[in-house]
mmCIF file of C-alpha atoms in Angstrom:
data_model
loop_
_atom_site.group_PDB
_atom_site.id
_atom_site.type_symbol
_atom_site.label_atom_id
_atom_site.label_comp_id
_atom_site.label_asym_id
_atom_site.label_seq_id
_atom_site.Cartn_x
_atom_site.Cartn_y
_atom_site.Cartn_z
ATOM 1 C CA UNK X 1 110.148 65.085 116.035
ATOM 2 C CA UNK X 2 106.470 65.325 116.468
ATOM 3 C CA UNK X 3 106.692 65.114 120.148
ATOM 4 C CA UNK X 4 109.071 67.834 120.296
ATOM 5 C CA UNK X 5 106.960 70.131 117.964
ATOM 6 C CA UNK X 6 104.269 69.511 120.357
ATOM 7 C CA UNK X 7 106.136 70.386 123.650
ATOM 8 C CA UNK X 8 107.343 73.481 121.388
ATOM 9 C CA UNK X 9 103.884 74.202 120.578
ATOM 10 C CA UNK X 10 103.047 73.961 124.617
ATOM 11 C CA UNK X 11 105.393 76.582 125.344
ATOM 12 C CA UNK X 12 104.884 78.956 122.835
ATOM 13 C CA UNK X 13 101.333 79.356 124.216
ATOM 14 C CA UNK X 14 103.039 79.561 127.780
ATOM 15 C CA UNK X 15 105.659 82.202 127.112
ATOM 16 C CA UNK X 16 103.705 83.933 124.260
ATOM 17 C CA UNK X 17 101.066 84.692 126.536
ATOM 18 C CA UNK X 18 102.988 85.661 129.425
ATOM 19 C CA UNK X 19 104.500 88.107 127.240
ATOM 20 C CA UNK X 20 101.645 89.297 126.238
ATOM 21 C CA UNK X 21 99.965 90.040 129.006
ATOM 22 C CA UNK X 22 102.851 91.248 130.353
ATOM 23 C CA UNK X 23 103.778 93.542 127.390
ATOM 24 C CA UNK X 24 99.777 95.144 127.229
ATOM 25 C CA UNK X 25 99.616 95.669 130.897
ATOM 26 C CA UNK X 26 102.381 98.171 131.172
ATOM 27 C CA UNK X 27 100.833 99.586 127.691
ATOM 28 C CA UNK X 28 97.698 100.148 129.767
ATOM 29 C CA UNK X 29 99.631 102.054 132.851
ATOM 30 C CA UNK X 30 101.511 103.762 130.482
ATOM 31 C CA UNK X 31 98.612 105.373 128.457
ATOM 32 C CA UNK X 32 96.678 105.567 131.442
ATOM 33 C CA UNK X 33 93.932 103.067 129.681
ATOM 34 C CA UNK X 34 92.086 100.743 131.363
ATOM 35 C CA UNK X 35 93.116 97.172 131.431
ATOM 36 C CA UNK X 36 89.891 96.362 130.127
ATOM 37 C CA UNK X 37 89.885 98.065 127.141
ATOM 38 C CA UNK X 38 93.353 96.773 126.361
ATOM 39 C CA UNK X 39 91.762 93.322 126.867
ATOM 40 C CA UNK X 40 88.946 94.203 124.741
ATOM 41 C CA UNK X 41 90.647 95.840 121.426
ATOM 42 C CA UNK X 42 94.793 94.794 121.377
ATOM 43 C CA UNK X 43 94.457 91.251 123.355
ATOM 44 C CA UNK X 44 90.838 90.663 122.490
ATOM 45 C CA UNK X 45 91.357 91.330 118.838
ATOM 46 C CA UNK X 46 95.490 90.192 118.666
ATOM 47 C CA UNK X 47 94.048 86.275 119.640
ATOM 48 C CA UNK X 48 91.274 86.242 116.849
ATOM 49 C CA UNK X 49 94.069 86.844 114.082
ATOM 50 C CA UNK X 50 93.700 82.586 113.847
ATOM 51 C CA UNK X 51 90.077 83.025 113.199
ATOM 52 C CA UNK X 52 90.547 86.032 110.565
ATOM 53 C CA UNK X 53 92.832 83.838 108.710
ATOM 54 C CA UNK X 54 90.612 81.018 108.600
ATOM 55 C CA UNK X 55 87.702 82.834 107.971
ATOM 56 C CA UNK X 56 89.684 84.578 105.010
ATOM 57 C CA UNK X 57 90.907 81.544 103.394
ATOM 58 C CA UNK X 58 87.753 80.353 103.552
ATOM 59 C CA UNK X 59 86.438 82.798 101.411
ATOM 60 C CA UNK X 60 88.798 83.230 98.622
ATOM 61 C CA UNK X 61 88.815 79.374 98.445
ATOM 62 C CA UNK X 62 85.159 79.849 97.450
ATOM 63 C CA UNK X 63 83.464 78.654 100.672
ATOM 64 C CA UNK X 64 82.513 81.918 102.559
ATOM 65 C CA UNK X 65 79.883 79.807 105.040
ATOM 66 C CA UNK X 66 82.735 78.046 106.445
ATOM 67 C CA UNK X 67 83.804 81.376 108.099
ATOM 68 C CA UNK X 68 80.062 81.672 109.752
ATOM 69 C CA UNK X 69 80.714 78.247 111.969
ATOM 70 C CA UNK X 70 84.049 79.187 112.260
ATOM 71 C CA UNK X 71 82.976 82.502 113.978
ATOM 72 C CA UNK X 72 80.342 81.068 115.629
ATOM 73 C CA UNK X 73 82.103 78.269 117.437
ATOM 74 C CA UNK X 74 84.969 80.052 118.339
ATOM 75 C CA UNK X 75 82.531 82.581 120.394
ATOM 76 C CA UNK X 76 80.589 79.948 121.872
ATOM 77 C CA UNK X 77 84.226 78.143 122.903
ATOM 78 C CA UNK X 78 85.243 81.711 124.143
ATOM 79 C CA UNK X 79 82.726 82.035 127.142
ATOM 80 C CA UNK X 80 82.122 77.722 128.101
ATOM 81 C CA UNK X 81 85.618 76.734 127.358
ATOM 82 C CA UNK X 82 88.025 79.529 127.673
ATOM 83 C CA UNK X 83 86.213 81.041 130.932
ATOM 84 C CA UNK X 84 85.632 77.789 132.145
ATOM 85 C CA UNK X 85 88.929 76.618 132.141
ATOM 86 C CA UNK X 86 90.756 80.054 133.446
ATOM 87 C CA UNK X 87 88.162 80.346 136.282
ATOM 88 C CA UNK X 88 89.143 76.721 137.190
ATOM 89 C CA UNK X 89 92.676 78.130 137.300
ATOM 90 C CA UNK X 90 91.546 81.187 139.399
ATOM 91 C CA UNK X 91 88.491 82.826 140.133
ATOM 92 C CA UNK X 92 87.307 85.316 137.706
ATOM 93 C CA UNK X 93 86.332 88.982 138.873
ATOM 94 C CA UNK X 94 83.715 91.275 136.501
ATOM 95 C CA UNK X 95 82.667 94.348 137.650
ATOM 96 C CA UNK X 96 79.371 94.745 135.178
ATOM 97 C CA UNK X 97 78.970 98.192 135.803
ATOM 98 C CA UNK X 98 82.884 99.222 134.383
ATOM 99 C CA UNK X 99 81.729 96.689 131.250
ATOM 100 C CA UNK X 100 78.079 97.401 130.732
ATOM 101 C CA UNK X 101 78.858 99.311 127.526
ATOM 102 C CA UNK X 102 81.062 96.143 126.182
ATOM 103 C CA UNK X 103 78.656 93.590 127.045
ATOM 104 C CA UNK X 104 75.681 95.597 125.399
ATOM 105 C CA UNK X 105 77.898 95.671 122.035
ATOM 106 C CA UNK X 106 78.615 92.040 122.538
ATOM 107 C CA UNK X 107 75.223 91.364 122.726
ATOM 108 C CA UNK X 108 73.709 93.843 120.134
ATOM 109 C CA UNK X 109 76.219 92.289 117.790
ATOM 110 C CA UNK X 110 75.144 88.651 118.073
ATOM 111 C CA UNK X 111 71.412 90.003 117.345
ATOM 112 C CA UNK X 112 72.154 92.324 114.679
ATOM 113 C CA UNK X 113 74.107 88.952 112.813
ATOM 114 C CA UNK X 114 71.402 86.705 113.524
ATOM 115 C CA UNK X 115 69.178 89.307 111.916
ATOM 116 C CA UNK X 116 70.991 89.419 108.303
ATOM 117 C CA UNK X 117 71.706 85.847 108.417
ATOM 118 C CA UNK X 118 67.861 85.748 108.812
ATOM 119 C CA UNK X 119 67.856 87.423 105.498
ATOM 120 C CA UNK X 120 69.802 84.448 103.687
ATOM 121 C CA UNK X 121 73.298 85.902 104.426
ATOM 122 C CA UNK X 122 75.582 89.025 104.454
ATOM 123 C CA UNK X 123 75.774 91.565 101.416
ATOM 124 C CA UNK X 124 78.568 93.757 101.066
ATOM 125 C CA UNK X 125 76.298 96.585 102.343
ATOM 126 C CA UNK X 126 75.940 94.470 105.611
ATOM 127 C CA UNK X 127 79.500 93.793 106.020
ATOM 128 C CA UNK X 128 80.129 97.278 105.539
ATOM 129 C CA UNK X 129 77.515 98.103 108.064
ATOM 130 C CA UNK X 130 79.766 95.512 110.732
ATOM 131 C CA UNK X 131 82.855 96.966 110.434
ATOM 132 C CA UNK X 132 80.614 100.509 110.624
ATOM 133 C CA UNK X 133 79.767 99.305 114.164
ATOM 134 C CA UNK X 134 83.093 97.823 115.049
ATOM 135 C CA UNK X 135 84.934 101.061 114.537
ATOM 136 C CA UNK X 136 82.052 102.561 116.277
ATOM 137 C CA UNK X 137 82.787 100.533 119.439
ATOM 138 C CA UNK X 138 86.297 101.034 119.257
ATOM 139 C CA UNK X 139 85.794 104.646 119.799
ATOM 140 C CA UNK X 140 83.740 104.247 122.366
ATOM 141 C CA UNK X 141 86.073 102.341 124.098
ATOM 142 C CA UNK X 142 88.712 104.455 123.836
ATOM 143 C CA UNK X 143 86.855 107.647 124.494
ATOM 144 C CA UNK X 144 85.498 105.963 127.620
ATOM 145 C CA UNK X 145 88.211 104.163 128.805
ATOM 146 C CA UNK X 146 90.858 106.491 130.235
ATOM 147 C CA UNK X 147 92.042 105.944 134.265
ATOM 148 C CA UNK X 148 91.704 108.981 136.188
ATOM 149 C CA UNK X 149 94.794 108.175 138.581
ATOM 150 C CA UNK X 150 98.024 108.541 136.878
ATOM 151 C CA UNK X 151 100.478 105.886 136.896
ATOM 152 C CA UNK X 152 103.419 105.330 139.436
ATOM 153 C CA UNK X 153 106.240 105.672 137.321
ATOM 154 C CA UNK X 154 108.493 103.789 139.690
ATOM 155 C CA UNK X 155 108.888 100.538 137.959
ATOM 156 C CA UNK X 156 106.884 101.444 134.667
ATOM 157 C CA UNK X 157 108.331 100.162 131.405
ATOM 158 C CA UNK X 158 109.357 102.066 128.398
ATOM 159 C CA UNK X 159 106.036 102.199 125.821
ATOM 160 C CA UNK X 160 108.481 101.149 123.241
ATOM 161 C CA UNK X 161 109.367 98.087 124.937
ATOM 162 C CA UNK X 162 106.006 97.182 126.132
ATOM 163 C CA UNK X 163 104.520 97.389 122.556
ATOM 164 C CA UNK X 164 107.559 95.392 121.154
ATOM 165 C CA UNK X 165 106.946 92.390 124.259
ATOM 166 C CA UNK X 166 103.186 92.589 123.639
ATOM 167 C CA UNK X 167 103.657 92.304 119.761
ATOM 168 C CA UNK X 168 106.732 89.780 119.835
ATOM 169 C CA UNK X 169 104.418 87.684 122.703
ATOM 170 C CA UNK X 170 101.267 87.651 120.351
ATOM 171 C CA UNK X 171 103.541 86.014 117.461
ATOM 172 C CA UNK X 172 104.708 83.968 119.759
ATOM 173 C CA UNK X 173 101.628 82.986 121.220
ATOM 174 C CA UNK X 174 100.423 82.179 117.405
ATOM 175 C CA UNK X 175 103.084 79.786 116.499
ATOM 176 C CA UNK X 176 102.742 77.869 119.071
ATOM 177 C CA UNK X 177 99.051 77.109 118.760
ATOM 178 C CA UNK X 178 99.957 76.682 115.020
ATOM 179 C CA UNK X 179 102.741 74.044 115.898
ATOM 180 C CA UNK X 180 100.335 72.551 118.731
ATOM 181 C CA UNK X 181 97.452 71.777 116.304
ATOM 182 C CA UNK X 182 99.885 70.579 113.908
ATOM 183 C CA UNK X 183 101.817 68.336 116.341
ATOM 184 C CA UNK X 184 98.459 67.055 118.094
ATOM 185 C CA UNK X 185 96.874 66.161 114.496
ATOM 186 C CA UNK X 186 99.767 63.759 113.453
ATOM 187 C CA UNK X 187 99.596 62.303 117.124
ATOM 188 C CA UNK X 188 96.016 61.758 116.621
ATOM 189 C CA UNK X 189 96.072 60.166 112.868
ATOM 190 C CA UNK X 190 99.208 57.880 114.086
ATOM 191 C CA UNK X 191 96.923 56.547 117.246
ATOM 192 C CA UNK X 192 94.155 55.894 114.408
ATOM 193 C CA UNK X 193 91.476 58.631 115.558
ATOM 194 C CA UNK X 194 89.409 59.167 112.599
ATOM 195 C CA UNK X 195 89.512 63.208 111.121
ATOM 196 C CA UNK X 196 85.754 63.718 112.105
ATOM 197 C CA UNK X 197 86.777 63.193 115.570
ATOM 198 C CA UNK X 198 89.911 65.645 114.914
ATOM 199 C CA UNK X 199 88.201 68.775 113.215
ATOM 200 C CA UNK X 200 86.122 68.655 116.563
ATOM 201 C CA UNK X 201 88.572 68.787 119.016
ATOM 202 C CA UNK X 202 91.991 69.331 117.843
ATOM 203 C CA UNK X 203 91.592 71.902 114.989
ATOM 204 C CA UNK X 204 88.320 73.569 115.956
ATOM 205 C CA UNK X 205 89.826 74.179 119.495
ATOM 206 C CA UNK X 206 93.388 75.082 117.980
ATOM 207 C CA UNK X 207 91.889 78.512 116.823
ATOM 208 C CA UNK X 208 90.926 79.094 120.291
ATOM 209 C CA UNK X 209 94.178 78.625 121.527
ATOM 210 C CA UNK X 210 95.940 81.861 121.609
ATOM 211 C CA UNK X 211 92.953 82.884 123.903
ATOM 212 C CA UNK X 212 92.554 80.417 125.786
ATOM 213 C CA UNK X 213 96.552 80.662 126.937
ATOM 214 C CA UNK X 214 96.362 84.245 127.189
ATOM 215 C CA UNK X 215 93.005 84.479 129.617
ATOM 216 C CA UNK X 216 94.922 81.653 131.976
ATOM 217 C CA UNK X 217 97.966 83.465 132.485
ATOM 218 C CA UNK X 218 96.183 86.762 132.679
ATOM 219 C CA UNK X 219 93.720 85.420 135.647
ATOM 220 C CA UNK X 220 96.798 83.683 137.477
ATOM 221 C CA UNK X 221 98.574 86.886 137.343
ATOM 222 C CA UNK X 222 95.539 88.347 138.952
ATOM 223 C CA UNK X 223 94.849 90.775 135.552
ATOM 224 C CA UNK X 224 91.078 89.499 135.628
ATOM 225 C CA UNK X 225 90.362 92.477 133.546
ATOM 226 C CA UNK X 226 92.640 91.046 130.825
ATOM 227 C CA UNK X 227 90.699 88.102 130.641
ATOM 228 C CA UNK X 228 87.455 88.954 130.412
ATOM 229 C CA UNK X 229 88.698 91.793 128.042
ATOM 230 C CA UNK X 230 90.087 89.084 125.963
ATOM 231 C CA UNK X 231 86.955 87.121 125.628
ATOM 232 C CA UNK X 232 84.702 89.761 125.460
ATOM 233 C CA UNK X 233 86.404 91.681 122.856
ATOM 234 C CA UNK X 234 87.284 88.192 120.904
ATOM 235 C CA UNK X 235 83.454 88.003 120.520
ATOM 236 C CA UNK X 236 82.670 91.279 119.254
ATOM 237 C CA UNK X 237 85.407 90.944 116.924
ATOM 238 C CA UNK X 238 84.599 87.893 115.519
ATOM 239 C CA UNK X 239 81.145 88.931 114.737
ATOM 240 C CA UNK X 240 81.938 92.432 113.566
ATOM 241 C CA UNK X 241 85.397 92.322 112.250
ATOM 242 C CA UNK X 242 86.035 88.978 110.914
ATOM 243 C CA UNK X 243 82.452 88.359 109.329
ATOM 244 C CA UNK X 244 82.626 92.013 108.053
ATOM 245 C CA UNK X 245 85.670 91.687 106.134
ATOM 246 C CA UNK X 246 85.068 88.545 104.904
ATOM 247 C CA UNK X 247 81.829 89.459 103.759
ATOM 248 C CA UNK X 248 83.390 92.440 101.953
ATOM 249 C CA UNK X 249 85.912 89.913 100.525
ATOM 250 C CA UNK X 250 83.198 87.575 99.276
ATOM 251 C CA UNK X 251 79.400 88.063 100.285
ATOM 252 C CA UNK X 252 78.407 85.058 102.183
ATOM 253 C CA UNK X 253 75.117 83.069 100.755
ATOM 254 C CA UNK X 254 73.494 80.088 101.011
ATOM 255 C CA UNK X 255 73.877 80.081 104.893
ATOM 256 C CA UNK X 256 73.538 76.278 106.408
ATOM 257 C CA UNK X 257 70.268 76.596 108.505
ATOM 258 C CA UNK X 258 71.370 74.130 111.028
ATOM 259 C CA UNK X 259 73.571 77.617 111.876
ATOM 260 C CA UNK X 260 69.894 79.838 112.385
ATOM 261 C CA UNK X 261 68.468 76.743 114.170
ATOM 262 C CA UNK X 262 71.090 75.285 116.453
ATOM 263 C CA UNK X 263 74.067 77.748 116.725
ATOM 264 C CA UNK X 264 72.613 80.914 116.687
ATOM 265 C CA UNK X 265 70.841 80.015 119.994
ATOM 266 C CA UNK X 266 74.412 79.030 122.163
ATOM 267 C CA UNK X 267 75.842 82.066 120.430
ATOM 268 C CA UNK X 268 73.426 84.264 122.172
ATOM 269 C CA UNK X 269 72.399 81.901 125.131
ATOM 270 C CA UNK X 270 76.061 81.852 126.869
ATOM 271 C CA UNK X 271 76.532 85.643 125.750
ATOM 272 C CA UNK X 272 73.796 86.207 128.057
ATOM 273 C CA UNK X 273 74.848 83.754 130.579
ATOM 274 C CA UNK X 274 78.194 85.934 130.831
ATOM 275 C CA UNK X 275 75.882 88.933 131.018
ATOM 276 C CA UNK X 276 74.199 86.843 134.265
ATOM 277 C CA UNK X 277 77.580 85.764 135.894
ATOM 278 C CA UNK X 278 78.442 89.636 135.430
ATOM 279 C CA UNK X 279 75.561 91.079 136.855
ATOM 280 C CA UNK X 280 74.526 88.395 139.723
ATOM 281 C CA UNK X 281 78.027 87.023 140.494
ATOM 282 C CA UNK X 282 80.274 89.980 140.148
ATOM 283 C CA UNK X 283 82.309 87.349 138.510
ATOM 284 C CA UNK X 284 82.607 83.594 137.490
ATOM 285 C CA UNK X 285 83.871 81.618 140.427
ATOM 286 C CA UNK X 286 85.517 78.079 140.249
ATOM 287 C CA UNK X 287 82.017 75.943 140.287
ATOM 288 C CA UNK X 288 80.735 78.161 138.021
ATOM 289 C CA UNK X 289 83.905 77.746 135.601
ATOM 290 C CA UNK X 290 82.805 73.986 135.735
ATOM 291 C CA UNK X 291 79.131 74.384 134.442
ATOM 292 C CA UNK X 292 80.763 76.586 131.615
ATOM 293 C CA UNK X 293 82.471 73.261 131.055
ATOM 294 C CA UNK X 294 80.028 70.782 131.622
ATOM 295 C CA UNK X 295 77.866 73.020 129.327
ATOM 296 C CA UNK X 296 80.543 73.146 126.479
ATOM 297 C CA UNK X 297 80.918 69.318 126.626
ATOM 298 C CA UNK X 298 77.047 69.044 126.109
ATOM 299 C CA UNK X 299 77.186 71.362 123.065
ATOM 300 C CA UNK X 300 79.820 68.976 121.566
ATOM 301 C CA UNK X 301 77.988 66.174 122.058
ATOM 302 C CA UNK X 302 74.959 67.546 120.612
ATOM 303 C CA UNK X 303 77.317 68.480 117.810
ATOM 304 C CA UNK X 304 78.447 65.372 116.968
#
C-alpha cells in the first residue's frame, strides 16, 4: 500500500502541475497579464501554501524559530535545487530587464530580514511591516504587469475554467507531495535510514515539492516565464508573507545564530547568483543547472 501511495504521490505532482500551469497560462492571456507575474503572485505564492502551513504550525505549537529555517531552506532549495533540476530538464530563459523590479524585491527582502533578525527576531511591528511590503509588491506587479498585445481569442479558454484547472491543479499538486513525503518516509524507516537522515532529504525537500513539479513542467512546456515566476515569487513570499504572518501569529525570539551565521549568507549568496545568471546569461543553461546542483549538494553536506 505504501508503494502505491508513493506512485500516487508521483503523479499528483505530474498532473497537478500540468494543470496548473496549464490552468494560469490561459488566466494570463485572458487578463492580458504577463506570464511572469502570474508566476510570481498565483503560482509563486499557490506552491508555498506547504511552507505557510508549516511555518504556522510551528508557531502555535510554541516553536516560532522553526518557521525561520523552514523559510530559509526552502528559498535556498528554490534557486540550487528547483532551478537546477528544471534547467537540466530544459534550458531556462530570463530576460532581467522584464524582472528587474522582482529581483530587486527579492533581494531587498532577504536584507531587510537579515536586518530584524539582526535585532534578536521579528516583533509584531516587523511582521506587520513584511506583509506592508508584500502587498506593496503585489501592486506593483500588477500595475506593471499588463501585455500591450491583446490576446488571440481563437483557442482561448473560458476564465472560469482556467481559474477552476489552475485551482483544482494546485490541490492536486499539494496532495501529492503530501502523499509522496508520506509514502517516501515509511520507505525510508522500513530500509532502516535513521530520521536525521530523513528530515534532510525527504521532509525538508517535500515542502519544495509542489515547486519543484510545477517549474519542470512549466520549462518543458516552454513557459520559462512560469518558472522563474514560480521561484522568484516563492522567495519573496516566503520571506514577506509567511514570516510576516507568522510573526503576527506569534513574534519570533530567541533566533538560533547558526541561522545569522551560516544561512543567512546562501539565502542571499544564490539570490544574487540568480541575479548574475539573469543579468550575464540571459538565463540558466543546462551546465549551469548542474553547478546550482553541485552547489546545493555542498550546502547539505555542510549541513549535516
Amino acid at each position: 500500500m505504501v508503494y502505491i501511495l508513493f506512485v500516487l504521490g508521483l503523479l499528483g505532482l505530474f498532473f497537478g502541475g500540468e494543470y496548473l500551469v496549464r490552468g494560469a497560462a490561459n488566466v494570463a492571456r485572458a487578463y492580458r497579464i504577463s506570464p511572469m507575474v502570474i508566476g510570481l503572485t498565483i503560482v509563486g505564492f499557490g506552491t508555498s501554501t506547504p511552507e505557510l502551513l508549516v511555518s504556522l504550525n510551528a508557531a502555535l505549537n510554541g516553536a516560532p524559530a522553526i518557521a525561520v529555517g523552514n523559510v530559509l531552506g526552502s528559498n535556498i532549495a528554490n534557486v540550487l535545487l528547483i532551478l537546477g533540476v528544471t534547467a537540466l530538464v530544459y534550458p531556462v530563459m530570463i530576460d532581467a530587464r522584464r524582472i528587474w523590479r522582482d529581483l530587486t524585491f527579492m533581494i531587498l527582502g532577504v536584507a531587510l530580514l537579515w536586518l530584524m533578525l539582526l535585532g534578536d527576531g521579528l516583533s509584531r511591528i516587523e511582521s506587520v511591516v513584511l506583509v506592508a511590503a508584500l502587498a506593496g509588491f503585489l501592486l506593483s506587479s500588477f500595475l506593471n504587469g499588463k501585455e500591450e498585445e491583446e490576446a488571440d481569442p481563437e483557442g482561448l479558454m473560458p476564465v472560469w475554467k482556467a481559474a477552476l484547472i489552475t485551482l483544482g491543479g494546485l490541490v492536486v499538486l499539494m496532495v501529492g507531495a503530501r502523499l509522496l513525503v508520506d509514502s517516501s518516509t515509511q520507505i525510508a524507516r522500513s530500509f532502516g535510514i535513521s530520521e536525521a537522515v530523513i528530515g534532510l532529504t525527504v521532509v525538508a525537500v517535500g515542502t519544495s515539492l509542489p515547486e519543484l513539479a510545477t517549474s519542470v513542467i512549466a520549462a518543458w512546456r516552454r513557459h520559462s516565464e512560469i518558472a522563474v515566476g514560480n521561484v522568484i515569487g516563492s522567495n519573496i513570499f516566503n520571506v514577506l508573507g509567511i514570516l510576516g504572518i507568522t510573526g503576527l501569529v506569534l513574534p519570533i525570539t530567541d533566533i538560533d545564530p547558526r541561522f545569522l551565521r551560516e544561512d543567512m549568507p546562501w539565502v542571499m549568496g544564490t539570490g544574487l547568483l540568480l541575479v548574475l545568471f539573469a543579468a550575464v546569461l540571459k538565463g540558466v543553461p543546462r551546465w549551469a543547472g548542474g553547478v546550482l546542483l553541485a552547489a546545493y549538494a555542498l550546502y547539505v553536506a555542510l549541513m549535516i
